[in-house]
Short mmCIF file of C-alpha atoms in Angstrom, two decimals:
data_model
loop_
_atom_site.label_atom_id
_atom_site.label_comp_id
_atom_site.label_asym_id
_atom_site.label_seq_id
_atom_site.Cartn_x
_atom_site.Cartn_y
_atom_site.Cartn_z
CA MET B 1 0.00 0.00 0.00
CA LYS B 2 1.32 3.41 -0.96
CA LEU B 3 -0.60 6.61 -0.40
CA ILE B 4 -0.24 8.74 -3.51
CA GLN B 5 -0.75 12.49 -3.55
CA LYS B 6 -2.78 13.91 -6.38
CA GLU B 7 -4.97 16.97 -6.77
CA LEU B 8 -8.63 15.98 -6.73
CA LYS B 9 -11.53 17.91 -8.24
CA THR B 10 -15.21 17.70 -7.40
CA GLU B 11 -18.13 19.74 -8.66
CA ARG B 12 -17.50 22.56 -6.15
CA LEU B 13 -14.13 21.79 -4.56
CA THR B 14 -10.47 21.12 -5.25
CA LEU B 15 -8.34 19.09 -2.86
CA SER B 16 -4.74 20.18 -3.35
CA ARG B 17 -1.41 20.60 -1.63
CA PRO B 18 -1.18 23.31 1.04
CA TYR B 19 0.47 26.63 0.17
CA MET B 20 1.86 29.41 2.33
CA THR B 21 -0.71 31.73 0.74
CA ASP B 22 -3.40 29.75 2.63
CA VAL B 23 -2.32 31.24 5.96
CA GLU B 24 -4.99 33.96 6.08
CA ASP B 25 -7.84 31.55 5.25
CA PHE B 26 -6.55 28.99 7.75
CA TYR B 27 -6.08 31.56 10.49
CA ALA B 28 -9.68 32.75 10.06
CA ALA B 29 -10.84 29.13 10.49
CA LEU B 30 -8.40 28.05 13.20
CA SER B 31 -8.85 31.12 15.40
CA ASP B 32 -12.58 30.39 15.60
CA GLY B 33 -13.22 28.13 18.57
CA GLU B 34 -16.30 26.62 16.90
CA ILE B 35 -14.35 23.93 15.02
CA PHE B 36 -12.52 22.88 18.19
CA ARG B 37 -15.53 21.94 20.32
CA TYR B 38 -14.79 18.25 19.71
CA ASN B 39 -11.08 18.41 18.95
CA ALA B 40 -8.06 17.55 21.08
CA TRP B 41 -6.10 20.62 20.01
CA ASN B 42 -6.77 24.28 20.70
CA LYS B 43 -7.81 27.22 18.57
CA HIS B 44 -5.04 29.44 17.27
CA ASP B 45 -4.52 32.63 19.24
CA ASN B 46 -2.25 34.31 16.71
CA ALA B 47 -1.23 34.05 13.07
CA LEU B 48 2.21 32.69 14.01
CA GLU B 49 0.58 29.49 15.31
CA THR B 50 -1.24 29.15 12.01
CA LEU B 51 1.94 29.84 10.07
CA ALA B 52 3.73 27.06 11.99
CA PHE B 53 0.75 24.72 11.42
CA LEU B 54 0.74 25.47 7.71
CA ASN B 55 4.51 25.05 7.49
CA ASN B 56 4.14 21.59 9.09
CA LEU B 57 1.41 20.70 6.58
CA MET B 58 3.67 21.71 3.70
CA ILE B 59 6.63 19.73 5.08
CA ARG B 60 4.45 16.66 5.58
CA TRP B 61 3.11 17.00 2.02
CA ASP B 62 6.66 17.26 0.68
CA ASN B 63 7.53 14.11 2.66
CA GLY B 64 4.67 12.16 1.10
CA THR B 65 1.81 12.55 3.59
CA THR B 66 -1.57 12.94 1.91
CA GLU B 67 -2.99 16.07 3.56
CA TRP B 68 -5.14 17.98 1.13
CA THR B 69 -6.20 21.56 1.51
CA VAL B 70 -9.88 21.81 0.64
CA ARG B 71 -10.55 24.78 -1.66
CA LYS B 72 -13.69 26.22 -3.15
CA ASN B 73 -13.47 26.21 -6.93
CA ASP B 74 -15.04 29.67 -7.17
CA GLY B 75 -12.06 31.68 -5.97
CA ASP B 76 -9.57 29.14 -4.59
CA LYS B 77 -10.36 29.94 -0.94
CA ALA B 78 -8.91 27.37 1.50
CA ILE B 79 -11.78 26.16 3.71
CA GLY B 80 -10.33 23.11 5.46
CA ILE B 81 -8.28 19.94 5.36
CA VAL B 82 -8.75 16.27 4.56
CA CYS B 83 -5.84 14.07 5.56
CA VAL B 84 -5.21 10.37 4.98
CA ARG B 85 -2.46 8.53 6.82
CA TYR B 86 -1.39 4.95 7.24
CA TYR B 87 -3.26 3.27 10.08
CA PRO B 88 -0.54 1.23 11.79
CA LYS B 89 -2.86 -1.05 13.78
CA GLU B 90 -4.10 -2.89 10.67
CA GLU B 91 -2.46 -4.03 7.46
CA ASP B 92 -3.43 -2.15 4.28
CA ALA B 93 -5.49 0.32 6.31
CA ALA B 94 -5.59 4.10 6.33
CA GLU B 95 -7.07 6.71 8.65
CA ILE B 96 -8.94 9.75 7.40
CA GLY B 97 -9.48 13.00 9.26
CA PHE B 98 -11.01 16.32 8.25
CA TRP B 99 -12.10 19.74 9.40
CA LEU B 100 -13.80 22.65 7.69
CA SER B 101 -14.06 26.32 8.55
CA ALA B 102 -17.19 26.88 10.66
CA ALA B 103 -18.38 29.38 8.05
CA GLU B 104 -18.55 26.50 5.55
CA HIS B 105 -20.48 24.03 7.71
CA LYS B 106 -23.88 22.72 6.57
CA LYS B 107 -23.17 23.27 2.87
CA GLY B 108 -22.24 19.70 1.91
CA TYR B 109 -18.53 20.47 1.53
CA GLY B 110 -17.55 17.99 4.24
CA ARG B 111 -19.29 15.09 2.54
CA GLU B 112 -18.07 16.15 -0.89
CA SER B 113 -14.41 16.39 0.16
CA VAL B 114 -14.35 13.21 2.29
CA GLU B 115 -16.17 11.25 -0.41
CA ALA B 116 -13.62 12.34 -3.04
CA ALA B 117 -10.68 11.42 -0.83
CA VAL B 118 -12.11 8.02 0.15
CA LYS B 119 -12.92 7.12 -3.46
CA TYR B 120 -9.46 8.15 -4.65
CA ILE B 121 -7.61 6.29 -1.88
CA PHE B 122 -9.53 3.04 -2.36
CA GLU B 123 -9.17 3.14 -6.15
CA ASN B 124 -5.50 4.14 -6.34
CA CYS B 125 -3.55 3.32 -3.19
CA GLY B 126 -4.09 -0.35 -2.33
CA VAL B 127 -6.04 0.49 0.83
CA LYS B 128 -8.43 -2.25 1.89
CA LYS B 129 -9.88 -0.55 4.99
CA MET B 130 -10.26 3.03 6.09
CA VAL B 131 -10.93 4.19 9.65
CA ALA B 132 -11.94 7.54 11.10
CA PHE B 133 -12.25 8.90 14.60
CA CYS B 134 -14.46 11.65 15.93
CA HIS B 135 -16.03 12.68 19.20
CA PRO B 136 -19.32 10.82 19.76
CA LYS B 137 -21.13 14.15 20.28
CA ASN B 138 -19.85 15.48 16.95
CA ILE B 139 -23.05 14.53 15.13
CA ALA B 140 -22.20 16.53 11.99
CA SER B 141 -18.92 14.64 11.45
CA LEU B 142 -20.60 11.33 12.25
CA LYS B 143 -23.24 12.04 9.59
CA ILE B 144 -20.58 12.94 7.02
CA LEU B 145 -18.73 9.71 7.73
CA GLU B 146 -21.91 7.63 7.55
CA LYS B 147 -22.88 9.23 4.21
CA CYS B 148 -19.42 8.26 2.95
CA GLY B 149 -19.88 4.59 3.91
CA PHE B 150 -18.39 4.49 7.41
CA SER B 151 -20.13 2.89 10.36
CA VAL B 152 -19.57 3.14 14.10
CA GLU B 153 -17.66 0.16 15.48
CA GLY B 154 -17.17 1.43 19.01
CA GLU B 155 -15.67 4.07 21.23
CA ILE B 156 -12.11 4.46 22.44
CA LYS B 157 -10.49 6.92 24.83
CA ASN B 158 -8.60 9.67 23.05
CA ASP B 159 -5.00 9.81 24.18
CA PHE B 160 -4.03 12.31 21.50
CA SER B 161 -2.89 15.80 22.42
CA GLY B 162 -1.32 18.49 20.33
CA GLU B 163 -1.46 19.21 16.63
#
């Protein structure tokens, strides 16, 4: 199994590599506490935090990690991230994660971006199983995952902290 990076296009979105020019869009999203209600990491208090976050995304992309920036096709605005990583607990498995700017919630962008990533990974990367994790009270993310073919298998304690 090899995760392969490629720009993906949907009807309304493009999933592409992150760019330093995304910092303003990302800061607007990441400084809003709304998207962190169910997340283990904290909102960004200044643009330097977002710059460091974006720099890490770019480095990981350059090192082969599939972490797409979700962009609206009508203007190229960065509105979130979909990332796919190897899932080390199972052979030929990957883990998907995502977040979208709160201003873009309830517009179908979450489903559209996750669906595109899942389809691409299964068709092109030798992945046989994909897993996702979200807070059990995060009903919106659960619905997105279910619409994309995921089902709840159980709950585990989150021991993750940090970015």
